[in-house]
Amino acid sequence: MTLEEVIGININENEHGQVIANEESLVQVFIETPNDADVIIAVGSGTIHDIVRFAGHKMNIPFISVPTAASVDGFTSKGAPLILRGVKQTIQTAAPIAVFADIDVIKAAPREMAATGFGDILGKYTSLLD
């Protein structure tokens, strides 16, 4: 089941086919999330998770993480990197209440996605020294 099938939201992509964690995406989730939602399920990339993590936290609705690629190391993170007023910043929110990852789905993702996830982990490691 996708996020769209669960709560009827398909976050808009830009002209390059990308979802951006910005005000437009956040407002879309705020507007389209039903008032009686008990949980929001983030299915997809790290960006989808960041949008849902922030919106769920602000609406006091927990979220469940369903990553579809090993593209980042932050699926269980409390931080939501967002682009607000054109500036990327990380807002502390809430971790998911559960994570469900299908290894076959993760393995089927493009190799480039796993490479970016590996780079994400390396970047975190070296940034601690910086």
GROMACS .gro file of N, CA, C and O in nm:
model
  520
    1MET      N    1   0.084  -0.117   0.000
    1MET     CA    2   0.000   0.000   0.000
    1MET      C    3   0.089   0.124   0.000
    1MET      O    4   0.184   0.132   0.075
    2THR      N    5   0.056   0.222  -0.080
    2THR     CA    6   0.135   0.344  -0.086
    2THR      C    7   0.073   0.451   0.003
    2THR      O    8  -0.041   0.438   0.049
    3LEU      N    9   0.147   0.559   0.024
    3LEU     CA   10   0.096   0.672   0.101
    3LEU      C   11  -0.034   0.722   0.040
    3LEU      O   12  -0.130   0.749   0.111
    4GLU      N   13  -0.039   0.728  -0.092
    4GLU     CA   14  -0.160   0.775  -0.160
    4GLU      C   15  -0.279   0.683  -0.130
    4GLU      O   16  -0.389   0.730  -0.105
    5GLU      N   17  -0.257   0.551  -0.128
    5GLU     CA   18  -0.365   0.457  -0.102
    5GLU      C   19  -0.411   0.463   0.043
    5GLU      O   20  -0.528   0.442   0.072
    6VAL      N   21  -0.320   0.493   0.136
    6VAL     CA   22  -0.355   0.494   0.277
    6VAL      C   23  -0.432   0.620   0.314
    6VAL      O   24  -0.537   0.613   0.375
    7ILE      N   25  -0.382   0.737   0.278
    7ILE     CA   26  -0.451   0.860   0.317
    7ILE      C   27  -0.485   0.949   0.198
    7ILE      O   28  -0.527   1.061   0.216
    8GLY      N   29  -0.465   0.901   0.078
    8GLY     CA   30  -0.506   0.976  -0.039
    8GLY      C   31  -0.413   1.088  -0.079
    8GLY      O   32  -0.456   1.180  -0.147
    9ILE      N   33  -0.287   1.083  -0.037
    9ILE     CA   34  -0.194   1.190  -0.072
    9ILE      C   35  -0.087   1.136  -0.166
    9ILE      O   36  -0.023   1.036  -0.139
   10ASN      N   37  -0.069   1.205  -0.276
   10ASN     CA   38   0.041   1.179  -0.367
   10ASN      C   39   0.116   1.311  -0.377
   10ASN      O   40   0.070   1.402  -0.444
   11ILE      N   41   0.226   1.324  -0.305
   11ILE     CA   42   0.297   1.452  -0.297
   11ILE      C   43   0.345   1.492  -0.435
   11ILE      O   44   0.406   1.414  -0.507
   12ASN      N   45   0.318   1.617  -0.470
   12ASN     CA   46   0.350   1.668  -0.603
   12ASN      C   47   0.499   1.666  -0.631
   12ASN      O   48   0.580   1.698  -0.544
   13GLU      N   49   0.533   1.630  -0.754
   13GLU     CA   50   0.672   1.633  -0.800
   13GLU      C   51   0.696   1.763  -0.874
   13GLU      O   52   0.603   1.823  -0.929
   14ASN      N   53   0.824   1.806  -0.879
   14ASN     CA   54   0.857   1.924  -0.958
   14ASN      C   55   0.875   1.887  -1.105
   14ASN      O   56   0.852   1.772  -1.143
   15GLU      N   57   0.920   1.982  -1.186
   15GLU     CA   58   0.935   1.957  -1.330
   15GLU      C   59   1.040   1.852  -1.363
   15GLU      O   60   1.045   1.799  -1.473
   16HIS      N   61   1.126   1.817  -1.265
   16HIS     CA   62   1.229   1.715  -1.285
   16HIS      C   63   1.186   1.579  -1.229
   16HIS      O   64   1.266   1.487  -1.224
   17GLY      N   65   1.061   1.568  -1.184
   17GLY     CA   66   1.013   1.443  -1.128
   17GLY      C   67   1.058   1.418  -0.986
   17GLY      O   68   1.054   1.306  -0.938
   18GLN      N   69   1.101   1.524  -0.917
   18GLN     CA   70   1.150   1.511  -0.779
   18GLN      C   71   1.048   1.566  -0.681
   18GLN      O   72   0.979   1.663  -0.709
   19VAL      N   73   1.044   1.504  -0.564
   19VAL     CA   74   0.966   1.557  -0.453
   19VAL      C   75   1.063   1.639  -0.367
   19VAL      O   76   1.171   1.593  -0.334
   20ILE      N   77   1.024   1.761  -0.334
   20ILE     CA   78   1.107   1.850  -0.256
   20ILE      C   79   1.043   1.871  -0.119
   20ILE      O   80   0.922   1.895  -0.110
   21ALA      N   81   1.123   1.863  -0.014
   21ALA     CA   82   1.073   1.883   0.123
   21ALA      C   83   1.069   2.033   0.152
   21ALA      O   84   1.153   2.086   0.224
   22ASN      N   85   0.969   2.099   0.096
   22ASN     CA   86   0.957   2.244   0.113
   22ASN      C   87   0.815   2.279   0.159
   22ASN      O   88   0.733   2.191   0.185
   23GLU      N   89   0.790   2.409   0.167
   23GLU     CA   90   0.660   2.455   0.216
   23GLU      C   91   0.544   2.400   0.133
   23GLU      O   92   0.440   2.362   0.188
   24GLU      N   93   0.559   2.397   0.001
   24GLU     CA   94   0.451   2.349  -0.085
   24GLU      C   95   0.412   2.204  -0.050
   24GLU      O   96   0.294   2.172  -0.037
   25SER      N   97   0.512   2.118  -0.034
   25SER     CA   98   0.484   1.977   0.000
   25SER      C   99   0.423   1.965   0.139
   25SER      O  100   0.332   1.885   0.161
   26LEU      N  101   0.474   2.044   0.233
   26LEU     CA  102   0.421   2.038   0.370
   26LEU      C  103   0.275   2.082   0.374
   26LEU      O  104   0.191   2.015   0.436
   27VAL      N  105   0.245   2.193   0.308
   27VAL     CA  106   0.107   2.242   0.306
   27VAL      C  107   0.015   2.140   0.242
   27VAL      O  108  -0.096   2.116   0.289
   28GLN      N  109   0.062   2.075   0.135
   28GLN     CA  110  -0.019   1.973   0.070
   28GLN      C  111  -0.055   1.862   0.168
   28GLN      O  112  -0.170   1.818   0.175
   29VAL      N  113   0.044   1.816   0.247
   29VAL     CA  114   0.017   1.709   0.344
   29VAL      C  115  -0.076   1.759   0.454
   29VAL      O  116  -0.170   1.690   0.493
   30PHE      N  117  -0.054   1.881   0.503
   30PHE     CA  118  -0.143   1.936   0.606
   30PHE      C  119  -0.287   1.943   0.558
   30PHE      O  120  -0.380   1.906   0.628
   31ILE      N  121  -0.306   1.989   0.435
   31ILE     CA  122  -0.442   2.006   0.382
   31ILE      C  123  -0.509   1.871   0.353
   31ILE      O  124  -0.627   1.853   0.381
   32GLU      N  125  -0.433   1.776   0.300
   32GLU     CA  126  -0.494   1.651   0.254
   32GLU      C  127  -0.500   1.540   0.359
   32GLU      O  128  -0.562   1.437   0.334
   33THR      N  129  -0.438   1.560   0.475
   33THR     CA  130  -0.446   1.458   0.580
   33THR      C  131  -0.580   1.469   0.650
   33THR      O  132  -0.616   1.576   0.701
   34PRO      N  133  -0.656   1.360   0.655
   34PRO     CA  134  -0.787   1.364   0.721
   34PRO      C  135  -0.772   1.400   0.870
   34PRO      O  136  -0.675   1.362   0.935
   35ASN      N  137  -0.870   1.472   0.922
   35ASN     CA  138  -0.868   1.513   1.064
   35ASN      C  139  -0.869   1.395   1.158
   35ASN      O  140  -0.822   1.406   1.271
   36ASP      N  141  -0.924   1.282   1.114
   36ASP     CA  142  -0.935   1.166   1.202
   36ASP      C  143  -0.823   1.063   1.180
   36ASP      O  144  -0.833   0.949   1.224
   37ALA      N  145  -0.714   1.103   1.113
   37ALA     CA  146  -0.604   1.010   1.087
   37ALA      C  147  -0.537   0.970   1.219
   37ALA      O  148  -0.507   1.054   1.303
   38ASP      N  149  -0.517   0.840   1.237
   38ASP     CA  150  -0.451   0.787   1.356
   38ASP      C  151  -0.301   0.775   1.337
   38ASP      O  152  -0.225   0.777   1.434
   39VAL      N  153  -0.258   0.758   1.212
   39VAL     CA  154  -0.118   0.738   1.179
   39VAL      C  155  -0.097   0.777   1.033
   39VAL      O  156  -0.190   0.769   0.953
   40ILE      N  157   0.024   0.823   1.003
   40ILE     CA  158   0.060   0.849   0.864
   40ILE      C  159   0.172   0.751   0.829
   40ILE      O  160   0.264   0.730   0.908
   41ILE      N  161   0.163   0.692   0.712
   41ILE     CA  162   0.264   0.597   0.668
   41ILE      C  163   0.347   0.661   0.557
   41ILE      O  164   0.292   0.701   0.454
   42ALA      N  165   0.477   0.673   0.581
   42ALA     CA  166   0.568   0.727   0.481
   42ALA      C  167   0.627   0.611   0.402
   42ALA      O  168   0.699   0.528   0.457
   43VAL      N  169   0.595   0.605   0.273
   43VAL     CA  170   0.644   0.498   0.185
   43VAL      C  171   0.729   0.562   0.077
   43VAL      O  172   0.678   0.642  -0.002
   44GLY      N  173   0.858   0.529   0.076
   44GLY     CA  174   0.943   0.584  -0.030
   44GLY      C  175   1.077   0.630   0.020
   44GLY      O  176   1.138   0.568   0.107
   45SER      N  177   1.117   0.742  -0.034
   45SER     CA  178   1.252   0.796  -0.013
   45SER      C  179   1.263   0.871   0.119
   45SER      O  180   1.165   0.893   0.190
   46GLY      N  181   1.385   0.916   0.145
   46GLY     CA  182   1.411   0.995   0.265
   46GLY      C  183   1.334   1.125   0.263
   46GLY      O  184   1.286   1.172   0.367
   47THR      N  185   1.318   1.185   0.145
   47THR     CA  186   1.245   1.311   0.134
   47THR      C  187   1.100   1.295   0.175
   47THR      O  188   1.046   1.378   0.248
   48ILE      N  189   1.038   1.188   0.129
   48ILE     CA  190   0.899   1.159   0.169
   48ILE      C  191   0.891   1.146   0.321
   48ILE      O  192   0.800   1.200   0.385
   49HIS      N  193   0.988   1.076   0.378
   49HIS     CA  194   0.990   1.059   0.524
   49HIS      C  195   1.006   1.191   0.596
   49HIS      O  196   0.942   1.215   0.699
   50ASP      N  197   1.089   1.280   0.544
   50ASP     CA  198   1.110   1.409   0.609
   50ASP      C  199   0.982   1.492   0.609
   50ASP      O  200   0.947   1.553   0.710
   51ILE      N  201   0.911   1.491   0.498
   51ILE     CA  202   0.784   1.564   0.488
   51ILE      C  203   0.682   1.507   0.586
   51ILE      O  204   0.620   1.580   0.663
   52VAL      N  205   0.667   1.377   0.585
   52VAL     CA  206   0.569   1.312   0.672
   52VAL      C  207   0.609   1.325   0.819
   52VAL      O  208   0.525   1.349   0.906
   53ARG      N  209   0.737   1.310   0.848
   53ARG     CA  210   0.788   1.321   0.986
   53ARG      C  211   0.752   1.459   1.044
   53ARG      O  212   0.702   1.469   1.156
   54PHE      N  213   0.777   1.564   0.968
   54PHE     CA  214   0.748   1.699   1.016
   54PHE      C  215   0.598   1.722   1.030
   54PHE      O  216   0.551   1.770   1.133
   55ALA      N  217   0.524   1.690   0.924
   55ALA     CA  218   0.379   1.714   0.927
   55ALA      C  219   0.312   1.634   1.038
   55ALA      O  220   0.228   1.687   1.111
   56GLY      N  221   0.348   1.507   1.051
   56GLY     CA  222   0.290   1.425   1.157
   56GLY      C  223   0.320   1.481   1.295
   56GLY      O  224   0.233   1.485   1.383
   57HIS      N  225   0.441   1.525   1.316
   57HIS     CA  226   0.481   1.583   1.444
   57HIS      C  227   0.397   1.708   1.475
   57HIS      O  228   0.346   1.723   1.585
   58LYS      N  229   0.383   1.795   1.376
   58LYS     CA  230   0.306   1.919   1.396
   58LYS      C  231   0.157   1.890   1.419
   58LYS      O  232   0.089   1.966   1.487
   59MET      N  233   0.105   1.782   1.358
   59MET     CA  234  -0.036   1.747   1.374
   59MET      C  235  -0.059   1.650   1.489
   59MET      O  236  -0.170   1.606   1.512
   60ASN      N  237   0.051   1.615   1.558
   60ASN     CA  238   0.044   1.520   1.669
   60ASN      C  239  -0.011   1.384   1.624
   60ASN      O  240  -0.092   1.323   1.692
   61ILE      N  241   0.034   1.340   1.506
   61ILE     CA  242  -0.004   1.210   1.450
   61ILE      C  243   0.125   1.131   1.431
   61ILE      O  244   0.217   1.179   1.364
   62PRO      N  245   0.137   1.013   1.489
   62PRO     CA  246   0.259   0.934   1.470
   62PRO      C  247   0.271   0.886   1.325
   62PRO      O  248   0.172   0.883   1.252
   63PHE      N  249   0.394   0.851   1.288
   63PHE     CA  250   0.412   0.799   1.154
   63PHE      C  251   0.489   0.668   1.157
   63PHE      O  252   0.562   0.639   1.250
   64ILE      N  253   0.465   0.589   1.051
   64ILE     CA  254   0.533   0.461   1.031
   64ILE      C  255   0.621   0.476   0.909
   64ILE      O  256   0.580   0.532   0.807
   65SER      N  257   0.743   0.426   0.918
   65SER     CA  258   0.841   0.436   0.811
   65SER      C  259   0.844   0.309   0.728
   65SER      O  260   0.859   0.199   0.783
   66VAL      N  261   0.831   0.324   0.596
   66VAL     CA  262   0.844   0.213   0.502
   66VAL      C  263   0.941   0.258   0.392
   66VAL      O  264   0.899   0.309   0.288
   67PRO      N  265   1.072   0.243   0.418
   67PRO     CA  266   1.170   0.283   0.316
   67PRO      C  267   1.168   0.188   0.197
   67PRO      O  268   1.143   0.068   0.213
   68THR      N  269   1.193   0.243   0.078
   68THR     CA  270   1.194   0.161  -0.043
   68THR      C  271   1.332   0.155  -0.106
   68THR      O  272   1.349   0.093  -0.211
   69ALA      N  273   1.430   0.220  -0.045
   69ALA     CA  274   1.569   0.215  -0.092
   69ALA      C  275   1.659   0.252   0.025
   69ALA      O  276   1.617   0.321   0.118
   70ALA      N  277   1.783   0.206   0.020
   70ALA     CA  278   1.880   0.239   0.125
   70ALA      C  279   1.951   0.369   0.088
   70ALA      O  280   2.073   0.379   0.086
   71SER      N  281   1.873   0.473   0.059
   71SER     CA  282   1.926   0.597   0.003
   71SER      C  283   1.976   0.696   0.107
   71SER      O  284   2.047   0.790   0.073
   72VAL      N  285   1.938   0.680   0.231
   72VAL     CA  286   1.982   0.767   0.340
   72VAL      C  287   1.996   0.684   0.467
   72VAL      O  288   1.950   0.570   0.473
   73ASP      N  289   2.055   0.744   0.568
   73ASP     CA  290   2.067   0.674   0.696
   73ASP      C  291   1.964   0.724   0.798
   73ASP      O  292   1.968   0.688   0.913
   74GLY      N  293   1.870   0.807   0.756
   74GLY     CA  294   1.782   0.875   0.850
   74GLY      C  295   1.639   0.827   0.860
   74GLY      O  296   1.554   0.902   0.907
   75PHE      N  297   1.609   0.706   0.820
   75PHE     CA  298   1.470   0.662   0.825
   75PHE      C  299   1.416   0.655   0.967
   75PHE      O  300   1.296   0.666   0.989
   76THR      N  301   1.503   0.637   1.066
   76THR     CA  302   1.459   0.632   1.206
   76THR      C  303   1.492   0.761   1.280
   76THR      O  304   1.474   0.769   1.401
   77SER      N  305   1.537   0.861   1.210
   77SER     CA  306   1.580   0.987   1.270
   77SER      C  307   1.464   1.068   1.325
   77SER      O  308   1.350   1.053   1.284
   78LYS      N  309   1.498   1.160   1.416
   78LYS     CA  310   1.402   1.259   1.465
   78LYS      C  311   1.413   1.389   1.386
   78LYS      O  312   1.327   1.474   1.394
   79GLY      N  313   1.521   1.404   1.312
   79GLY     CA  314   1.542   1.527   1.237
   79GLY      C  315   1.477   1.523   1.100
   79GLY      O  316   1.482   1.422   1.031
   80ALA      N  317   1.418   1.636   1.061
   80ALA     CA  318   1.357   1.647   0.929
   80ALA      C  319   1.425   1.762   0.854
   80ALA      O  320   1.397   1.878   0.880
   81PRO      N  321   1.516   1.729   0.761
   81PRO     CA  322   1.576   1.835   0.679
   81PRO      C  323   1.473   1.889   0.580
   81PRO      O  324   1.419   1.816   0.499
   82LEU      N  325   1.445   2.018   0.592
   82LEU     CA  326   1.345   2.083   0.509
   82LEU      C  327   1.403   2.207   0.445
   82LEU      O  328   1.494   2.269   0.500
   83ILE      N  329   1.348   2.245   0.331
   83ILE     CA  330   1.386   2.370   0.267
   83ILE      C  331   1.275   2.470   0.297
   83ILE      O  332   1.165   2.460   0.244
   84LEU      N  333   1.306   2.565   0.384
   84LEU     CA  334   1.209   2.664   0.427
   84LEU      C  335   1.259   2.802   0.389
   84LEU      O  336   1.371   2.841   0.425
   85ARG      N  337   1.176   2.873   0.312
   85ARG     CA  338   1.215   3.005   0.259
   85ARG      C  339   1.346   2.997   0.183
   85ARG      O  340   1.430   3.085   0.191
   86GLY      N  341   1.367   2.885   0.113
   86GLY     CA  342   1.485   2.868   0.029
   86GLY      C  343   1.611   2.824   0.102
   86GLY      O  344   1.715   2.810   0.041
   87VAL      N  345   1.602   2.802   0.233
   87VAL     CA  346   1.718   2.763   0.313
   87VAL      C  347   1.695   2.624   0.372
   87VAL      O  348   1.592   2.600   0.436
   88LYS      N  349   1.791   2.534   0.353
   88LYS     CA  350   1.778   2.400   0.408
   88LYS      C  351   1.815   2.403   0.556
   88LYS      O  352   1.920   2.456   0.594
   89GLN      N  353   1.727   2.349   0.637
   89GLN     CA  354   1.750   2.342   0.781
   89GLN      C  355   1.687   2.215   0.836
   89GLN      O  356   1.591   2.164   0.780
   90THR      N  357   1.743   2.165   0.943
   90THR     CA  358   1.691   2.042   1.005
   90THR      C  359   1.611   2.079   1.128
   90THR      O  360   1.661   2.145   1.219
   91ILE      N  361   1.486   2.035   1.130
   91ILE     CA  362   1.395   2.060   1.241
   91ILE      C  363   1.381   1.931   1.320
   91ILE      O  364   1.357   1.823   1.263
   92GLN      N  365   1.397   1.939   1.453
   92GLN     CA  366   1.379   1.821   1.537
   92GLN      C  367   1.230   1.792   1.553
   92GLN      O  368   1.153   1.880   1.590
   93THR      N  369   1.192   1.668   1.523
   93THR     CA  370   1.052   1.628   1.528
   93THR      C  371   1.038   1.501   1.610
   93THR      O  372   1.072   1.500   1.727
   94ALA      N  373   0.993   1.394   1.550
   94ALA     CA  374   0.974   1.267   1.620
   94ALA      C  375   1.017   1.152   1.530
   94ALA      O  376   1.002   1.158   1.408
   95ALA      N  377   1.069   1.049   1.592
   95ALA     CA  378   1.105   0.926   1.519
   95ALA      C  379   0.978   0.848   1.485
   95ALA      O  380   0.874   0.868   1.550
   96PRO      N  381   0.986   0.760   1.387
   96PRO     CA  382   0.868   0.678   1.356
   96PRO      C  383   0.837   0.582   1.471
   96PRO      O  384   0.926   0.545   1.548
   97ILE      N  385   0.711   0.543   1.479
   97ILE     CA  386   0.674   0.447   1.583
   97ILE      C  387   0.708   0.304   1.540
   97ILE      O  388   0.713   0.214   1.624
   98ALA      N  389   0.733   0.285   1.412
   98ALA     CA  390   0.772   0.153   1.360
   98ALA      C  391   0.837   0.172   1.223
   98ALA      O  392   0.812   0.271   1.155
   99VAL      N  393   0.922   0.077   1.187
   99VAL     CA  394   0.985   0.075   1.055
   99VAL      C  395   0.962  -0.063   0.995
   99VAL      O  396   0.988  -0.164   1.061
  100PHE      N  397   0.912  -0.066   0.873
  100PHE     CA  398   0.892  -0.190   0.800
  100PHE      C  399   0.965  -0.179   0.667
  100PHE      O  400   0.929  -0.097   0.584
  101ALA      N  401   1.068  -0.259   0.650
  101ALA     CA  402   1.146  -0.255   0.526
  101ALA      C  403   1.149  -0.395   0.466
  101ALA      O  404   1.188  -0.491   0.533
  102ASP      N  405   1.108  -0.404   0.342
  102ASP     CA  406   1.112  -0.530   0.268
  102ASP      C  407   1.247  -0.537   0.198
  102ASP      O  408   1.276  -0.457   0.109
  103ILE      N  409   1.330  -0.631   0.238
  103ILE     CA  410   1.465  -0.643   0.183
  103ILE      C  411   1.462  -0.661   0.031
  103ILE      O  412   1.546  -0.605  -0.040
  104ASP      N  413   1.365  -0.733  -0.020
  104ASP     CA  414   1.356  -0.751  -0.165
  104ASP      C  415   1.329  -0.618  -0.235
  104ASP      O  416   1.382  -0.593  -0.344
  105VAL      N  417   1.247  -0.533  -0.175
  105VAL     CA  418   1.220  -0.400  -0.232
  105VAL      C  419   1.346  -0.315  -0.226
  105VAL      O  420   1.383  -0.250  -0.325
  106ILE      N  421   1.414  -0.317  -0.114
  106ILE     CA  422   1.539  -0.240  -0.098
  106ILE      C  423   1.643  -0.286  -0.201
  106ILE      O  424   1.709  -0.204  -0.266
  107LYS      N  425   1.656  -0.418  -0.218
  107LYS     CA  426   1.753  -0.472  -0.314
  107LYS      C  427   1.719  -0.436  -0.458
  107LYS      O  428   1.807  -0.421  -0.542
  108ALA      N  429   1.591  -0.420  -0.487
  108ALA     CA  430   1.547  -0.390  -0.624
  108ALA      C  431   1.563  -0.242  -0.660
  108ALA      O  432   1.553  -0.206  -0.777
  109ALA      N  433   1.590  -0.159  -0.562
  109ALA     CA  434   1.608  -0.015  -0.588
  109ALA      C  435   1.736   0.006  -0.671
  109ALA      O  436   1.828  -0.077  -0.667
  110PRO      N  437   1.742   0.114  -0.746
  110PRO     CA  438   1.863   0.141  -0.825
  110PRO      C  439   1.988   0.145  -0.737
  110PRO      O  440   1.984   0.195  -0.625
  111ARG      N  441   2.097   0.093  -0.789
  111ARG     CA  442   2.224   0.089  -0.713
  111ARG      C  443   2.269   0.229  -0.670
  111ARG      O  444   2.331   0.245  -0.566
  112GLU      N  445   2.236   0.328  -0.751
  112GLU     CA  446   2.274   0.465  -0.717
  112GLU      C  447   2.211   0.508  -0.584
  112GLU      O  448   2.270   0.587  -0.510
  113MET      N  449   2.094   0.456  -0.555
  113MET     CA  450   2.027   0.489  -0.429
  113MET      C  451   2.107   0.435  -0.311
  113MET      O  452   2.126   0.503  -0.210
  114ALA      N  453   2.154   0.311  -0.322
  114ALA     CA  454   2.237   0.253  -0.216
  114ALA      C  455   2.369   0.328  -0.204
  114ALA      O  456   2.420   0.349  -0.093
  115ALA      N  457   2.422   0.371  -0.316
  115ALA     CA  458   2.549   0.446  -0.313
  115ALA      C  459   2.530   0.579  -0.239
  115ALA      O  460   2.617   0.620  -0.162
  116THR      N  461   2.417   0.645  -0.261
  116THR     CA  462   2.394   0.771  -0.189
  116THR      C  463   2.376   0.747  -0.041
  116THR      O  464   2.420   0.826   0.041
  117GLY      N  465   2.311   0.635  -0.005
  117GLY     CA  466   2.297   0.601   0.136
  117GLY      C  467   2.431   0.573   0.202
  117GLY      O  468   2.457   0.616   0.314
  118PHE      N  469   2.519   0.504   0.130
  118PHE     CA  470   2.653   0.478   0.180
  118PHE      C  471   2.728   0.610   0.198
  118PHE      O  472   2.793   0.634   0.301
  119GLY      N  473   2.715   0.699   0.101
  119GLY     CA  474   2.778   0.830   0.111
  119GLY      C  475   2.722   0.911   0.227
  119GLY      O  476   2.795   0.984   0.295
  120ASP      N  477   2.592   0.897   0.253
  120ASP     CA  478   2.528   0.965   0.365
  120ASP      C  479   2.589   0.919   0.497
  120ASP      O  480   2.620   1.001   0.584
  121ILE      N  481   2.609   0.790   0.509
  121ILE     CA  482   2.669   0.736   0.632
  121ILE      C  483   2.812   0.786   0.647
  121ILE      O  484   2.853   0.828   0.756
  122LEU      N  485   2.890   0.781   0.539
  122LEU     CA  486   3.028   0.830   0.546
  122LEU      C  487   3.033   0.977   0.581
  122LEU      O  488   3.118   1.021   0.660
  123GLY      N  489   2.945   1.055   0.524
  123GLY     CA  490   2.940   1.197   0.553
  123GLY      C  491   2.911   1.227   0.699
  123GLY      O  492   2.967   1.319   0.759
  124LYS      N  493   2.822   1.148   0.758
  124LYS     CA  494   2.791   1.166   0.900
  124LYS      C  495   2.913   1.134   0.987
  124LYS      O  496   2.943   1.205   1.082
  125TYR      N  497   2.983   1.029   0.949
  125TYR     CA  498   3.101   0.987   1.024
  125TYR      C  499   3.209   1.095   1.021
  125TYR      O  500   3.263   1.134   1.124
  126THR      N  501   3.238   1.145   0.902
  126THR     CA  502   3.344   1.246   0.891
  126THR      C  503   3.302   1.380   0.948
  126THR      O  504   3.385   1.456   0.998
  127SER      N  505   3.172   1.412   0.944
  127SER     CA  506   3.126   1.540   0.997
  127SER      C  507   3.145   1.548   1.148
  127SER      O  508   3.161   1.657   1.203
  128LEU      N  509   3.147   1.435   1.215
  128LEU     CA  510   3.170   1.435   1.360
  128LEU      C  511   3.310   1.486   1.391
  128LEU      O  512   3.333   1.551   1.493
  129LEU      N  513   3.404   1.459   1.302
  129LEU     CA  514   3.541   1.508   1.321
  129LEU      C  515   3.553   1.655   1.287
  129LEU      O  516   3.639   1.725   1.339
  130ASP      N  517   3.466   1.702   1.197
  130ASP     CA  518   3.468   1.844   1.160
  130ASP      C  519   3.416   1.926   1.274
  130ASP      O  520   3.449   2.030   1.308
   0.00000   0.00000   0.00000
